[in-house]
Coordinates of C-alpha atoms in Angstrom, one line a residue:
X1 CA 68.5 42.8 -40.1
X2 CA 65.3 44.7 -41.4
X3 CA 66.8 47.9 -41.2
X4 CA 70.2 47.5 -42.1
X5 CA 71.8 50.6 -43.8
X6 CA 73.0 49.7 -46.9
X7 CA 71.9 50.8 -50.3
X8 CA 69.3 48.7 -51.7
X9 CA 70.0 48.2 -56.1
X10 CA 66.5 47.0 -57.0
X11 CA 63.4 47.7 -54.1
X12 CA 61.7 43.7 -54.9
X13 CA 58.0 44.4 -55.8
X14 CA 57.0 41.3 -57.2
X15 CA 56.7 39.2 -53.6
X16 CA 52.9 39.5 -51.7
X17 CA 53.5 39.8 -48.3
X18 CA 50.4 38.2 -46.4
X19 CA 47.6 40.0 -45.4
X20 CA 47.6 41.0 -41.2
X21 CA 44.6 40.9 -38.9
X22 CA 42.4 43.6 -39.6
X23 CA 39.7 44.5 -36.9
X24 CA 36.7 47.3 -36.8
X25 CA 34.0 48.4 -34.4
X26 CA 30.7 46.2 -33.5
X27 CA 28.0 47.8 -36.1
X28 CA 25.1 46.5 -33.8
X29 CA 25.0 49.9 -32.0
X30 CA 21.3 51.0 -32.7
X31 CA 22.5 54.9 -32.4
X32 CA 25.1 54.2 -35.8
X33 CA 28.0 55.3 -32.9
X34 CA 30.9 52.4 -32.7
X35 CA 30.4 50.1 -30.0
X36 CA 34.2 51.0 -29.1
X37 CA 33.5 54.7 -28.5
X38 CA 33.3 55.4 -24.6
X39 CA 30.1 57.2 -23.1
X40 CA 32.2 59.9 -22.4
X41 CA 33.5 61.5 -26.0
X42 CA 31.4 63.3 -27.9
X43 CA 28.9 61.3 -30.7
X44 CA 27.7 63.8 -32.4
X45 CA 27.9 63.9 -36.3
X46 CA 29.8 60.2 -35.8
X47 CA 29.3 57.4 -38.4
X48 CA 30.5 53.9 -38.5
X49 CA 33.8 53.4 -39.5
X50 CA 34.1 51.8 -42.9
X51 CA 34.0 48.4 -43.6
X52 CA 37.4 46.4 -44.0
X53 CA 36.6 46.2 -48.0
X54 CA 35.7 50.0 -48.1
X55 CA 39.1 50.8 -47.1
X56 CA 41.4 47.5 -48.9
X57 CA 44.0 45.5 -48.2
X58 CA 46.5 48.3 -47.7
X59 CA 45.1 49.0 -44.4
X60 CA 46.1 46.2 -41.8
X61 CA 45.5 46.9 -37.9
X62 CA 47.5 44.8 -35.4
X63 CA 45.5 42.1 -33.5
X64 CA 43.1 43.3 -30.6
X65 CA 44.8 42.0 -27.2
X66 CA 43.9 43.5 -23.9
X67 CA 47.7 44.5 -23.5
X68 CA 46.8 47.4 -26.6
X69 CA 43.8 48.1 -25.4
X70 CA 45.0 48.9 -22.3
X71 CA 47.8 51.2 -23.6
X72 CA 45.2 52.9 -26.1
X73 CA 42.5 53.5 -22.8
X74 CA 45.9 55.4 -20.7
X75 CA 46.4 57.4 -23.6
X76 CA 42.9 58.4 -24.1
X77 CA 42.1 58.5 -20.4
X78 CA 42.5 62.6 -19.7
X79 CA 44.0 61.7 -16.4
X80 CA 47.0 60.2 -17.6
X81 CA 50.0 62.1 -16.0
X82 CA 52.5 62.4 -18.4
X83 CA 55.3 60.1 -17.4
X84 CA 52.7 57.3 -17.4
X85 CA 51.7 58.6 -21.1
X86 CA 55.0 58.7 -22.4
X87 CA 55.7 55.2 -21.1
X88 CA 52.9 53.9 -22.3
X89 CA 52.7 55.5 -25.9
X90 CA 56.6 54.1 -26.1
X91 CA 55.2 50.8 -25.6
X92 CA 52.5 51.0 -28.2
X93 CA 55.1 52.4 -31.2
X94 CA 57.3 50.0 -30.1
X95 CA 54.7 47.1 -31.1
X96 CA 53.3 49.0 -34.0
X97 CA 57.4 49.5 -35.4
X98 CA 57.5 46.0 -34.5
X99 CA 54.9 44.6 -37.2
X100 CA 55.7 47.3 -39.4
X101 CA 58.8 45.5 -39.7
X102 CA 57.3 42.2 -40.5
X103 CA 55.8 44.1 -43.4
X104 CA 58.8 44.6 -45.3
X105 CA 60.2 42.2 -48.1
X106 CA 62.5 38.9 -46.9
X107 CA 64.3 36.4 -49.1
X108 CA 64.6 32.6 -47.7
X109 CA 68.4 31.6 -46.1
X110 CA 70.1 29.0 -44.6
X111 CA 72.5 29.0 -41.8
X112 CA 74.9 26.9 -39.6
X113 CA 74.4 26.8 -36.2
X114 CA 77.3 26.5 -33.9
X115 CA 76.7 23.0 -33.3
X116 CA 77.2 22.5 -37.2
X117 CA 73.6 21.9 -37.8
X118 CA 71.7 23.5 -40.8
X119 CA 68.9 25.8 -40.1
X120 CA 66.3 27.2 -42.9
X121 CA 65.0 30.4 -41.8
X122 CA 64.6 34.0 -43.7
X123 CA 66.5 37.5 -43.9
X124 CA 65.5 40.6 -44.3
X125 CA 65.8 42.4 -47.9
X126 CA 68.2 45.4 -46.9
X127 CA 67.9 49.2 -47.9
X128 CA 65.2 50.6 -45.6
X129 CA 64.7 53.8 -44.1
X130 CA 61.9 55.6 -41.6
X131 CA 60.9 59.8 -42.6
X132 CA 58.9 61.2 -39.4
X133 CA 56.1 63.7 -40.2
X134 CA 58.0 66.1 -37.5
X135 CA 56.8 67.0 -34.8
X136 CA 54.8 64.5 -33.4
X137 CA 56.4 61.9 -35.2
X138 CA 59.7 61.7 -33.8
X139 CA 57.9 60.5 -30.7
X140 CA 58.0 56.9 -32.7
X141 CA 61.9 58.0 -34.3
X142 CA 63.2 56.0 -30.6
X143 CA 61.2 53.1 -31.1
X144 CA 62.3 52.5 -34.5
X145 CA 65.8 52.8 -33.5
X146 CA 65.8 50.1 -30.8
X147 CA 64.7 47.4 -33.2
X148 CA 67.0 48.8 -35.9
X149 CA 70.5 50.7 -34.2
X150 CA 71.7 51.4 -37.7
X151 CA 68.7 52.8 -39.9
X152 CA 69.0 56.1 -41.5
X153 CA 65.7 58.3 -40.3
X154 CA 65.0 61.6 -42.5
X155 CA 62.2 64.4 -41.6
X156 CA 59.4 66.2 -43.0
X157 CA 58.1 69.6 -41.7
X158 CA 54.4 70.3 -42.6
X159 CA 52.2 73.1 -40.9
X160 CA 49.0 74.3 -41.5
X161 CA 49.1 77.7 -43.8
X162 CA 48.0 80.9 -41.4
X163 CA 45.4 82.2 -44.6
X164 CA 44.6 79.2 -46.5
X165 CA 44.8 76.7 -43.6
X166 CA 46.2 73.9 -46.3
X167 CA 48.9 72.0 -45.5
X168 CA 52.2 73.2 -46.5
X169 CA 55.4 72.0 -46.5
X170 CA 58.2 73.9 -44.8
X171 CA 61.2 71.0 -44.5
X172 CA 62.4 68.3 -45.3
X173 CA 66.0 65.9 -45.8
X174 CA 66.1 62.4 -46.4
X175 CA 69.1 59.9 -47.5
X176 CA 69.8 60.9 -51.0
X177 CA 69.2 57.2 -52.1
X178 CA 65.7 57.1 -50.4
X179 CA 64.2 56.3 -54.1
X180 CA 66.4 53.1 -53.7
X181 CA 64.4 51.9 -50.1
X182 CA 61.6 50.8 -48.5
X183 CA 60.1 54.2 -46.4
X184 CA 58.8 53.6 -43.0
X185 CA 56.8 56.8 -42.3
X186 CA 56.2 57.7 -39.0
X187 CA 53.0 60.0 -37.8
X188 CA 51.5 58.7 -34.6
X189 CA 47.8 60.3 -35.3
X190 CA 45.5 59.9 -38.5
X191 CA 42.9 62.7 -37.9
X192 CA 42.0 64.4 -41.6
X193 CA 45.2 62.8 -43.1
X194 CA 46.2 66.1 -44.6
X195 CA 49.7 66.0 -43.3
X196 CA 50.3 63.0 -44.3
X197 CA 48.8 63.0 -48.4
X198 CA 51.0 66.2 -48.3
X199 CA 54.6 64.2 -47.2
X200 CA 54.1 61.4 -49.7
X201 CA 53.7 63.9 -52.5
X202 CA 57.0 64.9 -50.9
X203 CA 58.3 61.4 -50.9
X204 CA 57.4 60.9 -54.8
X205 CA 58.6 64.0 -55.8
X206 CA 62.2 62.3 -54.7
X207 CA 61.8 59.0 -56.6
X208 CA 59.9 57.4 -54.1
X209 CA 57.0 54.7 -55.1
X210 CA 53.5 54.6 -53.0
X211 CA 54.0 51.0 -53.0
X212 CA 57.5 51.3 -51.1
X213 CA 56.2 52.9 -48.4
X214 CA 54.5 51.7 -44.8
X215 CA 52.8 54.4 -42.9
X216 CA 53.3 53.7 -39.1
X217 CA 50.4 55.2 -36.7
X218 CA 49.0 54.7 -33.5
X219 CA 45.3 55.8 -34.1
X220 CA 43.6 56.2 -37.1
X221 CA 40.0 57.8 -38.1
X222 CA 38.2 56.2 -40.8
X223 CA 37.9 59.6 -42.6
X224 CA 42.1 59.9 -42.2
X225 CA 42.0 56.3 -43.7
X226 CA 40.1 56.5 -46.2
X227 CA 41.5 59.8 -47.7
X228 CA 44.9 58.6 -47.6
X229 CA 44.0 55.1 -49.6
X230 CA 42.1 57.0 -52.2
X231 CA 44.5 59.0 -52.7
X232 CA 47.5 56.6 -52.8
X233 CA 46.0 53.1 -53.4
X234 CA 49.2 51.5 -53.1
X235 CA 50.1 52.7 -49.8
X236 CA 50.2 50.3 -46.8
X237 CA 48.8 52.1 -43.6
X238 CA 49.5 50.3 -40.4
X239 CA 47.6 51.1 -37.1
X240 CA 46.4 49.9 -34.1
X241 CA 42.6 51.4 -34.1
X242 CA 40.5 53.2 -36.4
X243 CA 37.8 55.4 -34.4
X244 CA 35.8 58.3 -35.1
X245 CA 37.6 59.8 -32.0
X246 CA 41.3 60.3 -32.6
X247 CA 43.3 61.2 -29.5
X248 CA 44.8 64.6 -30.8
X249 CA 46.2 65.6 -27.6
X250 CA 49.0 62.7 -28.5
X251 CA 52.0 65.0 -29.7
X252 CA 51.7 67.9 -26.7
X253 CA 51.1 65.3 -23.8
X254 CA 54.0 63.3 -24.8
X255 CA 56.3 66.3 -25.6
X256 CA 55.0 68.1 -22.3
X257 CA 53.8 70.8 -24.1
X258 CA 49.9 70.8 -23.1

């Protein structure tokens, strides 16, 4: 499995791993707003998000089907009740955890099937590990764990200092071999991408390489975006929409605590 819990000698960095889907809003708006945006948020001060080669190959977006746009509408739509938000932001992480997983390393195998025949298929590389960005990011820490029942998950605390209102970082614990594996980071909403530059300066002060890790979100600006692959080029950052608008309510709606 992906997310088997052993430790992992050498983290393979040498193998390309294909490029996903990556999709943006219509640009043939003539007020500069995304064609995605809905009448009813806010456009002013709103620019077009940047262009697939403004922001590189480390940002991939899973493919547009009306089953995520669906799910993204509920969780924007202000009239969600909360049991129907829940349910369907655990459906969304569950997909997004589900191609993050297809981003990580695999070696070719074969097997015997229990008619005796021999089947050529692949296996994960092992020694991989998720970090949530607490506290909205242990809303995606369940999703993770029903695709992998044995991962190791460690957590970062990062709040907003009173007086300086920088990010700081108030806790954090992760496998003592997390320098040996592949991170999956977990942090559902991209606004200013503060919170997240600060946990992988967390991550690399422990060993850990930008390259080894895969940021998992559900919503991502293209200022949160771009920040984050400026300031880490060899970061992946996986999503399912980048928008101007970022649904910030996410962590208190699905915690109940709005």
């Amino acid at each position: 499995m992906p997310c088997h819990n052993q430790q992992l000698n050498n983290v393979s960095s040498g193998q390309e791993l294909p490029m996903k889907q990556v999709r943006f809003a219509s640009s043939s708006s003539s007020n500069n707003v995304p064609a995605a945006l809905s009448h009813s948020e806010p456009t002013d001060g709103l620019t077009q998000p940047h262009s697939p080669q403004d922001l590189g190959p480390q940002l991939k977006l899973l493919p547009l089907n009306d089953q995520i746009r669906e799910l993204q509408t509920i969780i924007r739509d202000k009239t969600t009740s909360r049991g129907d938000f829940v349910f369907c932001a655990d459906r969304l992480i569950r997909l997004v955890v589900e191609e993050g997983l297809n981003q990580l390393p695999y070696s070719e195998c074969t097997v015997t099937t229990p008619t005796g025949y021999k089947y050529d298929g692949v296996k994960f590389e092992r020694g991989n590990c998720g970090v949530s960005i607490m506290r909205s990011g242990e809303a995606m820490e369940q999703g993770l764990r029903d695709c992998c029942r044995s991962i190791r998950i460690g957590k970062i605390l990062i709040q907003s200092d009173e007086e300086t209102q920088k990010a700081k970082v108030y806790y954090a614990k992760f496998p003592p071999d997390v320098y040996r594996r592949k991170v999956l980071l977990m942090y559902p909403i991209l606004s200013t991408g503060n919170t997240v530059i600060e946990a992988v300066k967390v991550l690399i002060e422990h060993g850990v390489q930008p390259r080894h890790i895969i940021l998992l979100s559900l919503f991502s600006t293209p200022h949160g975006a771009k920040s984050i692959v400026q300031e880490f080029p060899d970061i992946t950052i996986l999503t399912t929409e980048v928008h101007p608008v970022a649904p910030t309510h996410f962590g208190q709606k699905y915690f109940g605590t709005d």
